[in-house]
Coordinates of C-alpha atoms in Angstrom, one line a residue:
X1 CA 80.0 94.8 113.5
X2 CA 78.9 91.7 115.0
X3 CA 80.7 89.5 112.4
X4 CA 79.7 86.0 113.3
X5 CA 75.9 87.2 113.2
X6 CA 76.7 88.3 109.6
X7 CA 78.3 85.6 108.7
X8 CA 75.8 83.1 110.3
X9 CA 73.4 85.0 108.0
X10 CA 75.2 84.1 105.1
X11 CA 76.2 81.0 105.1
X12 CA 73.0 79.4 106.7
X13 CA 74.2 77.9 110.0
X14 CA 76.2 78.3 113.3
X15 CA 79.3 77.1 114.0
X16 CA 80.9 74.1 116.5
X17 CA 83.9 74.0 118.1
X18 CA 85.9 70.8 119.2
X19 CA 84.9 71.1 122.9
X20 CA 83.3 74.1 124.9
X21 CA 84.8 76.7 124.1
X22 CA 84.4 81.0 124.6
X23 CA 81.4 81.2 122.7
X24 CA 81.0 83.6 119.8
X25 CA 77.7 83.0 118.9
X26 CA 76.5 86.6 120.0
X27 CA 79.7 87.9 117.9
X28 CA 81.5 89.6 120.6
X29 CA 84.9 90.2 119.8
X30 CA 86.6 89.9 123.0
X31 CA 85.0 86.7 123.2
X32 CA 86.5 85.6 120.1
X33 CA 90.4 87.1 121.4
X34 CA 89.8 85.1 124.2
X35 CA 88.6 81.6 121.9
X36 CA 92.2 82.0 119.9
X37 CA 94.6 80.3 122.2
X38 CA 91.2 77.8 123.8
X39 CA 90.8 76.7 120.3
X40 CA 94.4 75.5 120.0
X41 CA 94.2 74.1 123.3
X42 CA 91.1 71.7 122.8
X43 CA 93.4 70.6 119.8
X44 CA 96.4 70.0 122.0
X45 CA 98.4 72.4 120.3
X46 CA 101.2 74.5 122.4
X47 CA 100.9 78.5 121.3
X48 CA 104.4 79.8 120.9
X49 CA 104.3 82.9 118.7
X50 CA 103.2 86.6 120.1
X51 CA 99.8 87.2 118.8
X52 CA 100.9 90.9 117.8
X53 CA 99.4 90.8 114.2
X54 CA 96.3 92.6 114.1
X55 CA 93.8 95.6 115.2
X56 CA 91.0 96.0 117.7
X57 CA 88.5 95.0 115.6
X58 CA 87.3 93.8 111.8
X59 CA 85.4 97.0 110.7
X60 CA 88.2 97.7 108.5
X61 CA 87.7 94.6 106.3
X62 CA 90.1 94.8 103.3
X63 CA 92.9 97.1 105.0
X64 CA 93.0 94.0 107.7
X65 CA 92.9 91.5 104.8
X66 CA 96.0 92.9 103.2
X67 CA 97.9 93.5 106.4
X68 CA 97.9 89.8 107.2
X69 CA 97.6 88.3 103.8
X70 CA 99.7 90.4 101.5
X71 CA 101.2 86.8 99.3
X72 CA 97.3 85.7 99.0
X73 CA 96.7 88.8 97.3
X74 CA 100.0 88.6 94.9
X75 CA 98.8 91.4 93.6
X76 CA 96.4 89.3 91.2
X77 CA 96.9 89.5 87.8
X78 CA 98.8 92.9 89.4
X79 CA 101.9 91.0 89.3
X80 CA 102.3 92.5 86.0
X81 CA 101.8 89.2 84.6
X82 CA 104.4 89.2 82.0
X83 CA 106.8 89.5 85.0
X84 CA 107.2 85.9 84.8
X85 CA 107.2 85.6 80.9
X86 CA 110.3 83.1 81.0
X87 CA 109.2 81.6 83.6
X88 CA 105.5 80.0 83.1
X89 CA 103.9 80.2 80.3
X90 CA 101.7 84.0 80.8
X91 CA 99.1 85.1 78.6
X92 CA 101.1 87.4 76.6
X93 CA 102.8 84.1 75.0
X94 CA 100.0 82.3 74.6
X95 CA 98.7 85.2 72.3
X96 CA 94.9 83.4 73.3
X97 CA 93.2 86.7 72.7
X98 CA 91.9 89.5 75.4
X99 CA 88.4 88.2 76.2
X100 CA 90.0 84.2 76.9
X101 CA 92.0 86.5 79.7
X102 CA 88.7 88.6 80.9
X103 CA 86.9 85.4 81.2
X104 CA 89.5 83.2 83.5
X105 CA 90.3 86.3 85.8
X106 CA 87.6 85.3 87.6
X107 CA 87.7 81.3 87.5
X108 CA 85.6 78.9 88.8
X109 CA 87.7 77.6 91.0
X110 CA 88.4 81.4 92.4
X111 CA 85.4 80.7 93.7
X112 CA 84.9 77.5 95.6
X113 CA 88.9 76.1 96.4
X114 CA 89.5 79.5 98.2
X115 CA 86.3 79.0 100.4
X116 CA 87.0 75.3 101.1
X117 CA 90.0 76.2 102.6
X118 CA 88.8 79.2 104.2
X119 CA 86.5 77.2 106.2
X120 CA 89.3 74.3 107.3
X121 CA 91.3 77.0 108.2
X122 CA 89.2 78.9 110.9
X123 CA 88.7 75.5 112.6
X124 CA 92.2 74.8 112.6
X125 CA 93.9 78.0 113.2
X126 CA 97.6 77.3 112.7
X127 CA 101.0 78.0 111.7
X128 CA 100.9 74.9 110.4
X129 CA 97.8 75.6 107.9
X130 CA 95.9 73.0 105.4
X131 CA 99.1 70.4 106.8
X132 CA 98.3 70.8 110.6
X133 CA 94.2 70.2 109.6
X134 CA 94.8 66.6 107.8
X135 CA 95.4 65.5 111.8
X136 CA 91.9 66.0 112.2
X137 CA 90.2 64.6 109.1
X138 CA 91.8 61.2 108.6
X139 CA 91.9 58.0 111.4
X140 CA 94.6 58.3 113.7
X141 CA 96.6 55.5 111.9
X142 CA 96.2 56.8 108.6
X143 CA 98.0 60.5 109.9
X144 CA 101.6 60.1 109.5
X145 CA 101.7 59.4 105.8
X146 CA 98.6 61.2 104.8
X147 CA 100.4 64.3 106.8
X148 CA 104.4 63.7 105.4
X149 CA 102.6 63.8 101.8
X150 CA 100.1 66.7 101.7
X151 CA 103.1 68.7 104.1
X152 CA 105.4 68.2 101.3
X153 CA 103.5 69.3 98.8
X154 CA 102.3 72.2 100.4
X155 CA 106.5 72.8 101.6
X156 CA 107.9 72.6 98.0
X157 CA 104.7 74.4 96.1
X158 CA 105.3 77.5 98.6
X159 CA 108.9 77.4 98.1
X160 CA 108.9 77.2 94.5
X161 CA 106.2 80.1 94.8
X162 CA 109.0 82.2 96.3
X163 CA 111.8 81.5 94.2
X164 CA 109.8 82.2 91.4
X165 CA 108.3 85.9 92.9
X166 CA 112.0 87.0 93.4
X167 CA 113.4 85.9 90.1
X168 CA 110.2 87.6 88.3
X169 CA 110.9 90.6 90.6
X170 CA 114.6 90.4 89.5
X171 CA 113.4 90.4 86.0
X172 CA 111.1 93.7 86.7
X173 CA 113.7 95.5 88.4
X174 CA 116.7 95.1 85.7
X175 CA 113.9 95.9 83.0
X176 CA 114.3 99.4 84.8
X177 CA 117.8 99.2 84.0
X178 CA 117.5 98.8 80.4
X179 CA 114.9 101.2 80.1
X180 CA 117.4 104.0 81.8
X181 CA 120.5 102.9 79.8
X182 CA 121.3 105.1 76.8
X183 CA 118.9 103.8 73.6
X184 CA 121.3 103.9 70.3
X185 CA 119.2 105.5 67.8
X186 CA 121.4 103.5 65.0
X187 CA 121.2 100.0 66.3
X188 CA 117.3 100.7 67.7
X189 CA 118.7 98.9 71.0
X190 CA 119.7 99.7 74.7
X191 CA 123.0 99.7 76.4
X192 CA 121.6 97.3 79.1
X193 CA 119.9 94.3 78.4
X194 CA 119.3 91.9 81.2
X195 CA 120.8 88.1 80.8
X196 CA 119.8 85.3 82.7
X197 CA 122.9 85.6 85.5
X198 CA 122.2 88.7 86.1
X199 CA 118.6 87.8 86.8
X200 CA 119.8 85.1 89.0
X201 CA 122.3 87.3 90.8
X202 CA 119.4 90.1 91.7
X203 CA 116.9 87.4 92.7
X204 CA 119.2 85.8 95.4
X205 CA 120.1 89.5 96.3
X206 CA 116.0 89.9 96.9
X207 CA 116.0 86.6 98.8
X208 CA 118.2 88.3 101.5
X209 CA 116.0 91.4 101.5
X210 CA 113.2 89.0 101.6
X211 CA 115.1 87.3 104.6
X212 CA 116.0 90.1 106.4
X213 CA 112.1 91.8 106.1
X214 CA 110.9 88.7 107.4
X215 CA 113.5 88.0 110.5
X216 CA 112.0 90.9 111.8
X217 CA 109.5 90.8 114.7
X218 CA 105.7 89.9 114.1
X219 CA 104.6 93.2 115.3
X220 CA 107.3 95.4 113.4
X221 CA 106.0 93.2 110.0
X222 CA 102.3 93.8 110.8
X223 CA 103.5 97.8 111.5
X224 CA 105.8 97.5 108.3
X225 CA 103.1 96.6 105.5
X226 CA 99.6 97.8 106.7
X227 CA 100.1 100.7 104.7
X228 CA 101.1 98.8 101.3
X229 CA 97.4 97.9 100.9
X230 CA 96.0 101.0 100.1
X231 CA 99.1 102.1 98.2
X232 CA 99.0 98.6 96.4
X233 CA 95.5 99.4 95.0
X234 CA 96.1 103.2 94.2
X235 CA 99.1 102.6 92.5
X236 CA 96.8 99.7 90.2
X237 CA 93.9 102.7 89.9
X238 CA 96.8 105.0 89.2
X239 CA 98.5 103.5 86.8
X240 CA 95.2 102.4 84.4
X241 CA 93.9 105.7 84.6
X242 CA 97.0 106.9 83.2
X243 CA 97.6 104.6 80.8
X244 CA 94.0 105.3 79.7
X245 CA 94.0 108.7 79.5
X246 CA 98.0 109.0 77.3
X247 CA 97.8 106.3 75.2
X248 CA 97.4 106.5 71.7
X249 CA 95.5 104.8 69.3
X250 CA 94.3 102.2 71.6
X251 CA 92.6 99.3 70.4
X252 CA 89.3 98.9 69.6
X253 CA 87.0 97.1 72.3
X254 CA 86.0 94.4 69.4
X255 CA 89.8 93.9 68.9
X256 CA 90.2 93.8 73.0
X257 CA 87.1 91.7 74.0
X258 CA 86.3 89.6 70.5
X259 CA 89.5 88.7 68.7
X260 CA 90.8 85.5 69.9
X261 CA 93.7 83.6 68.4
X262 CA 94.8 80.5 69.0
X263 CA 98.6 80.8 69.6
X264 CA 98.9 77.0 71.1
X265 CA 99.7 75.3 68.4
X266 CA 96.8 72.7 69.2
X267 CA 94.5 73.7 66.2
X268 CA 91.7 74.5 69.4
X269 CA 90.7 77.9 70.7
X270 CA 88.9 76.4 73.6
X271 CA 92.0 74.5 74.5
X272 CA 93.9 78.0 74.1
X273 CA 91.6 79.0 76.6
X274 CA 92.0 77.2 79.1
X275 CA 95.9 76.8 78.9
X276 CA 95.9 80.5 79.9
X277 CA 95.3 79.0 83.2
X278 CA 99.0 78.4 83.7
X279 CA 99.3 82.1 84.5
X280 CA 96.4 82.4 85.9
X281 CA 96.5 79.5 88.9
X282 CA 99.9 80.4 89.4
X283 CA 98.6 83.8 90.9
X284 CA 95.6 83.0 92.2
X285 CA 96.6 80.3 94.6
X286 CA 98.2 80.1 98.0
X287 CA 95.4 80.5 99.5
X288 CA 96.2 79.3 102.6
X289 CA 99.3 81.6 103.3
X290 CA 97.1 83.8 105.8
X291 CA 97.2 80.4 108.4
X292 CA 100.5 80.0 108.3
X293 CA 101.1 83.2 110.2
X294 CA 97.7 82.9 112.2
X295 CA 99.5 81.9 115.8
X296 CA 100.7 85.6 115.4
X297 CA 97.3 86.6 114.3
X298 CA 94.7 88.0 116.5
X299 CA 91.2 86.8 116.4
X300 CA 92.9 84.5 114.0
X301 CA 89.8 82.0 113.1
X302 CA 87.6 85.3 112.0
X303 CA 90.5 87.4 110.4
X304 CA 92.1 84.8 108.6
X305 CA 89.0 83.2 106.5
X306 CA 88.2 86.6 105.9
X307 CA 91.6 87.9 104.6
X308 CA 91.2 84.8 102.1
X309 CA 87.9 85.8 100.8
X310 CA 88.3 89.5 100.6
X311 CA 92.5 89.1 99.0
X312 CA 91.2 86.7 96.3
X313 CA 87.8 88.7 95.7
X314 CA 90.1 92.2 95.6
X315 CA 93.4 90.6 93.4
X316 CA 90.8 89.4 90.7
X317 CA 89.0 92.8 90.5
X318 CA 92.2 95.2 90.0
X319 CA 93.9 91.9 88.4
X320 CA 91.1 92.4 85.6
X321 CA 91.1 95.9 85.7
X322 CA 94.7 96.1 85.3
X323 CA 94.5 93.5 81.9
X324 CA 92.1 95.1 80.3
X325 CA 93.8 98.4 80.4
X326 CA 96.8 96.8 79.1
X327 CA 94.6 94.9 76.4
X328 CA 93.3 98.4 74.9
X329 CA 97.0 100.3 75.4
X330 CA 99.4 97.2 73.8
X331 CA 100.5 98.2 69.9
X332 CA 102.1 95.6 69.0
X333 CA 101.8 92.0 70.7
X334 CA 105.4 90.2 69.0
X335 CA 106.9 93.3 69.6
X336 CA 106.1 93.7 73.6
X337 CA 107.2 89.3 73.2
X338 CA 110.7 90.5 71.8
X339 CA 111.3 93.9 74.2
X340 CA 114.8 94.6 74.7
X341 CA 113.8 94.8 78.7
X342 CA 113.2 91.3 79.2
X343 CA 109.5 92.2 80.0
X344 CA 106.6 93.1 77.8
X345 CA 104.7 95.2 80.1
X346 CA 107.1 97.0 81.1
X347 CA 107.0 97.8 77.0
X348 CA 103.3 98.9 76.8
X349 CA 104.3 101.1 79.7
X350 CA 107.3 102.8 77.7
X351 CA 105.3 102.8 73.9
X352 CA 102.8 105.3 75.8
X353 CA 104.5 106.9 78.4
X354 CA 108.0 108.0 77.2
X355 CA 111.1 106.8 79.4
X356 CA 110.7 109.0 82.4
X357 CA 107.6 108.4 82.8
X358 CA 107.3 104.5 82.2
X359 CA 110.1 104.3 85.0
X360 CA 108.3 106.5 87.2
X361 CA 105.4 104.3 86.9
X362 CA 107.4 100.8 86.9
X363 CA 108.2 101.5 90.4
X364 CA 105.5 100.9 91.9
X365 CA 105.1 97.5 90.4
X366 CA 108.8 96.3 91.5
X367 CA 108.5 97.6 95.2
X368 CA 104.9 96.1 95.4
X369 CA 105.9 92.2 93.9
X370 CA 108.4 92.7 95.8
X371 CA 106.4 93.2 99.1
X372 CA 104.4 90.6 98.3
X373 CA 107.5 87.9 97.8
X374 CA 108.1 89.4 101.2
X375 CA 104.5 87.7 102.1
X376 CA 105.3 85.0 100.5
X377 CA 108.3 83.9 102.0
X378 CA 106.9 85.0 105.7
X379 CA 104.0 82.4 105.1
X380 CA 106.5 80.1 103.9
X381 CA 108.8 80.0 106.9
X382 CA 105.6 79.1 108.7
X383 CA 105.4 76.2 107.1
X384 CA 109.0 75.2 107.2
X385 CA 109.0 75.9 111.5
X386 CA 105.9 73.7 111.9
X387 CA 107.1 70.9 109.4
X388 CA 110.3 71.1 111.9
X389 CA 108.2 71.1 114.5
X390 CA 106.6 67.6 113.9
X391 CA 110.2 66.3 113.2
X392 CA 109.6 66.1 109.3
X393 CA 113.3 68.1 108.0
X394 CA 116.5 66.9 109.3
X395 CA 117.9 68.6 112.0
X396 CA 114.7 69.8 113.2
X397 CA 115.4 70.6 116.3
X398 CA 117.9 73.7 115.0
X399 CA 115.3 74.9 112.6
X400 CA 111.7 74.9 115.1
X401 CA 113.6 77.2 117.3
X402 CA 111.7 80.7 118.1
X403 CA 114.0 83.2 118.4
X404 CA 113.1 85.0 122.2
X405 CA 113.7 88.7 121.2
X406 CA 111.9 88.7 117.8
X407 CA 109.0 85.9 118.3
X408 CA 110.1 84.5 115.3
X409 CA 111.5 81.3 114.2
X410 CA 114.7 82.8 112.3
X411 CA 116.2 79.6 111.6
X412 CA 113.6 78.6 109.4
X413 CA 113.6 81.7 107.7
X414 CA 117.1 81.7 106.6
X415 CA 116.0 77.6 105.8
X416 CA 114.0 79.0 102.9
X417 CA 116.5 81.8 101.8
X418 CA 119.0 79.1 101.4
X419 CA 116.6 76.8 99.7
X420 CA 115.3 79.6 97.6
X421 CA 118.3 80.7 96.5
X422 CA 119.5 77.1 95.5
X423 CA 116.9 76.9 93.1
X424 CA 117.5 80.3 91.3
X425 CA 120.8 79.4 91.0
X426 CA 119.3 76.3 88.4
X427 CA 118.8 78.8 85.8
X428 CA 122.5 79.9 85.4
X429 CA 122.4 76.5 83.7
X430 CA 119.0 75.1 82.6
X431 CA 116.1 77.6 81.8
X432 CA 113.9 74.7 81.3
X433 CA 114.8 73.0 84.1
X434 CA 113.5 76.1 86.9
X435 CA 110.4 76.9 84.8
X436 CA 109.3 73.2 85.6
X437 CA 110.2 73.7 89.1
X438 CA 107.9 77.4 88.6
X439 CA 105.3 76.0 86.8
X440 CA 104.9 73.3 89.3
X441 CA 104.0 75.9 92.4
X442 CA 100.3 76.3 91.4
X443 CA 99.3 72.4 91.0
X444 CA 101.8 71.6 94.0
X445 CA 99.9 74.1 96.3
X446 CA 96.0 73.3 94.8
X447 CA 96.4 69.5 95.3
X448 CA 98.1 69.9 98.6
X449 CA 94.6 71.6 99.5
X450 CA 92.1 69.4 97.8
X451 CA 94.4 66.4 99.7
X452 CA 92.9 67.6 102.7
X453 CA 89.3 68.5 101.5
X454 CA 88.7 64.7 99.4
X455 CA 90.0 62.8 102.8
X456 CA 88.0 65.1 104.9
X457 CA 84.5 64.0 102.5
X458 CA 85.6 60.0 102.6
X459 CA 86.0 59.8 106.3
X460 CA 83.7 62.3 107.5
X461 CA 81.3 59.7 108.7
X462 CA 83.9 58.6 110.8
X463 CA 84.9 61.7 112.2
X464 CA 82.8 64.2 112.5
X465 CA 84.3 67.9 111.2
X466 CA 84.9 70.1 113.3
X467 CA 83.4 73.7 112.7
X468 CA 84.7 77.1 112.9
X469 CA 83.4 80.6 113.1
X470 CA 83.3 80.8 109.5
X471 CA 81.5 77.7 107.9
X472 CA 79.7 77.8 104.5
X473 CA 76.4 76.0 106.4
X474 CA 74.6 73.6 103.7
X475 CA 76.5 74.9 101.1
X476 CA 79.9 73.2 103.0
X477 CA 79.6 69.7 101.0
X478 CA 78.5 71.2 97.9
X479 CA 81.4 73.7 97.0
X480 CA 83.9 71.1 99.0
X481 CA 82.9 68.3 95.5
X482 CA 83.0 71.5 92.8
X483 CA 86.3 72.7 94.2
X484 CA 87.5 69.1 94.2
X485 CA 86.1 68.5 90.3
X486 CA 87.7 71.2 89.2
X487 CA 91.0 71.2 90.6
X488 CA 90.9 67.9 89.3
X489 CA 90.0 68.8 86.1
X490 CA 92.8 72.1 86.2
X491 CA 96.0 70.3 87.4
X492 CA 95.8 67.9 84.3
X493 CA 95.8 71.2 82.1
X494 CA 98.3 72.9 84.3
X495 CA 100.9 70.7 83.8
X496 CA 100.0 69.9 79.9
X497 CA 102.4 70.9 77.1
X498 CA 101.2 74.7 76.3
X499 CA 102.5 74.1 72.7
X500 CA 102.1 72.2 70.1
X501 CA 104.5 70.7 68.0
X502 CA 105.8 69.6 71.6
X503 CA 109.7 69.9 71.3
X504 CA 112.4 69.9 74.3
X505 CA 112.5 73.1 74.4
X506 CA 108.9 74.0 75.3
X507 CA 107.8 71.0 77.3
X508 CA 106.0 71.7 80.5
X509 CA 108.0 69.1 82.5
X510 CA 106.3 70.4 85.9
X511 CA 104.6 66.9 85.8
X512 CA 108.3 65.6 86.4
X513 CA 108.8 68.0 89.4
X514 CA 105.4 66.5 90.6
X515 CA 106.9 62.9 89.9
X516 CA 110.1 63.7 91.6
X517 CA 108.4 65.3 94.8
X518 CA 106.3 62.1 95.1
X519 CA 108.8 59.8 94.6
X520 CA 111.2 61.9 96.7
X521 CA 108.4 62.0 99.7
X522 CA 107.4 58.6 99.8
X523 CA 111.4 56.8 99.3
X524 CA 112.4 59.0 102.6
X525 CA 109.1 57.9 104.2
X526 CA 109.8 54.5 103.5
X527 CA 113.8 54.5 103.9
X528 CA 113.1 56.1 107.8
X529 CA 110.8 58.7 107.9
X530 CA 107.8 56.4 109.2
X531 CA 110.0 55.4 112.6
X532 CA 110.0 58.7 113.6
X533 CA 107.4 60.8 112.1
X534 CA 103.9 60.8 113.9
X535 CA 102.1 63.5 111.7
X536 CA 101.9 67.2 113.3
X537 CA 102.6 67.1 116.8
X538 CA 100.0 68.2 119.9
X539 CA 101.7 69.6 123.1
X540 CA 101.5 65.9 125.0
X541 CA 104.0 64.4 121.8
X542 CA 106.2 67.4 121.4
X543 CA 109.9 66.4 122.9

């Protein structure tokens, strides 16, 4: 498959590179091996990783996709959304109705953001990700603070991201535990039910897992999941099917598609709507994980725009497959709210399937979120090496080193585990506290992106963007302003109160996370940070 013809086809013009460069304009993939470690040249980048993540070629599409970009999938709407159901504020809560849910799997913003940063990211190919790109689309003296902010947004919203896919995967996995523990036919209860320190102590037990998967070397990791993509999307066809097929008394397709109720408090079903977002973004976002492990990525400015399109495309469809099976096989929506397992999916699973069964099943959701936490933190530790890199975290030069036997910067692995960890460890005492620090991962991450894309439109008659193998032609400035108006638009519902009467106990204080972040960014820029921070560093200012 000639992909660059394809693609060229599509999107209605050729790409430009920096500087002369292999071409690829006849699509010939050794060409393109060859252009991965010219392009970071021509940007005076030094390539340090082992390119050992990836296969011959790109005829294989979605299995390729999900090998390198297994936390830009997160499983979609997969995650078993309820998983986080104390931690943002899911559908299932919001009780907005089955068709508000049908209608926002597929967002517009699914459908420009992803493709903005697609495109940045096969002209600027790496570790680094939509933070190593604002180098190259603001004036030279404009880079060191423009950089130190979007970095640390990007840095917290992936980190948060993580902390919040282990405790949900904590949650999951002890929901398994109640639903094994002897069921007292008196009381109508379970021996086991799972408190917040218990979640807490499994999620920072997952964070070592997580650390450990991820301190291995790239080509063990690329050897380790390639096979969780097909078994991620079986297991998703699996379980509908049988959920389907056993349950009784399903609801109607009228009740599933038409009845919407507005649960907000707000006295607005169209506000209902779109506060079903929170869940929503939260999963569908990230989308520039795949970059931060693109130095160990072969043919990385192809495969990686491509894993973005194809995992976001591929979450949504199973994501909304997977809902609207659960939509016709819930009974009772307060009563999945209050289960005794801490999870209300894991509920619907149990009403139609029995114990045995429901636990047979529920396994394959636990080892998969927890595979793709696994991605998650992997793209995260990316981002924390190159932000030490540049000199941006104290003791930076501890925590950029690349281990020489695994290819891997371990250090800043085990950075992130400890981080991770910290923050899970919030919840032992204030619930509200780490679901503002949760809820704050999706509009952390999306304005980190559309940083990078609004600065790259003001100056871009000043510098000229660069173009990689994957452009959207014409079409480039047009989806750049609709993903730009609608993140916009999103991050002021994202971090709005989801109910109404607003109280202390269900504020969405994410906007103080935000607040804190910004204020936390710019004080260390100003108290020191700008004497020593130059923005991300080229080979000719690395010490």
């Amino acid at each position: 498959m000639e992909i660059h013809n394809e693609m060229k086809h599509k999107m209605g013009e050729p790409s430009e590179l920096a500087s002369p460069a292999p071409s690829i304009a006849h699509g010939k993939m050794s060409e393109v091996v060859a252009a991965d470690d010219e392009r970071l040249a021509q940007m005076g980048y030094n390539q340090k990783s082992d390119r050992s993540n990836g296969k011959p070629g790109v005829q294989k599409g979605i299995y390729q996709a999900l090998d390198i970009i297994l936390c830009d999938l997160y499983y979609g709407s997969v995650r078993f959304r309820a998983s986080n159901i104390r931690t943002t504020t899911p559908f299932w809560r919001s009780r907005d109705g089955y068709l508000d849910l049908v209608r926002r799997e597929f967002p517009v913003h699914d459908h420009s953001s992803f493709r903005v940063v697609a495109e940045l990211c096969s002209a600027y190919p790496t570790a680094g990700g939509m933070y190593f790109v604002t180098k190259f689309v603001v004036p030279q003296k404009h880079v060191p603070l423009a950089s130190w902010i979007i970095g640390w947004a990007n840095f917290t919203g992936q980190t948060a991201g993580v902390a919040s896919v282990a405790y949900g995967t904590a949650q999951m996995l002890l929901a398994a535990v109640s639903m094994g523990s002897a069921y007292d036919l008196e009381t109508q209860t379970f021996a086991y039910t799972p408190i917040a320190a218990h979640v807490v102590a499994v999620s920072i037990g997952l964070l070592l897992l997580m650390g450990i998967v991820c301190s291995l070397p790239t080509k063990w990791l690329s050897q380790f999941i390639k096979w969780f993509a097909p078994t991620n999307i079986l297991a998703t066809i699996a379980i509908c099917i049988a959920l389907l097929v056993t349950t009784k008394d399903k609801r109607s397709a009228s009740d599933v598609f038409g009845n919407v109720t507005d649960g907000s408090g707000w006295n607005s079903k169209g506000f209902s709507f779109l506060l079903g977002f929170l869940s929503v973004a939260w999963t569908m976002t990230d989308y520039d994980a795949t970059v931060h492990i693109s130095e160990e990525t072969k043919e990385a400015a192809i495969r990686g725009p491509v894993a973005i399109m194809q995992a976001v495309i591929i979450s949504g469809i199973f994501g909304l497959l997977l809902n609207i099976t659960i939509g016709f096989c819930i009974r009772d929506i307060d009563a999945a709210l209050a289960s005794p397992f801490g999870n209300p999916v894991a509920q619907v699973l149990y009403d139609s399937q029995g114990r045995n069964a429901a636990l047979a099943m529920w396994v394959w959701p636990v080892l998969i979120q927890f595979f793709t936490g696994c991605a998650a933190m992997l793209s995260d530790t990316r981002m924390a090496f190159s932000f030490a890199r540049d000199e941006a975290i104290p003791f930076s030069r501890f925590f950029k080193h690349v281990n020489t036997r695994t290819s891997t910067p371990l250090n800043s692995v085990w950075l992130v585990v400890i981080i991770c960890s910290c923050l899970n460890l919030i919840a032992l005492g204030n619930v509200q506290t780490i679901s503002a620090i949760y809820n704050a991962t999706a509009p952390a991450l999306d304005c980190s992106y559309m940083a990078v894309v609004a600065l790259k439109l003001w100056y871009e008659k000043e510098l000229k963007p660069v173009k990689g193998p994957f452009n959207l032609g014409r079409w480039s400035k047009p989806v750049n302003y609709i993903a730009l108006t609608w993140v916009s638009f999103i991050s002021v519902v994202l971090i709005f109160p989801p109910i109404s009467p607003v109280t202390a106990a269900n504020m969405n204080y994410a906007i103080c996370v935000l607040a804190f972040i910004a204020t936390f960014a710019l004080s260390w820029w100003y108290l020191g940070a700008r004497r020593v921070y130059i923005g991300p560093r080229v080979t000719s200012q690395s010490h």
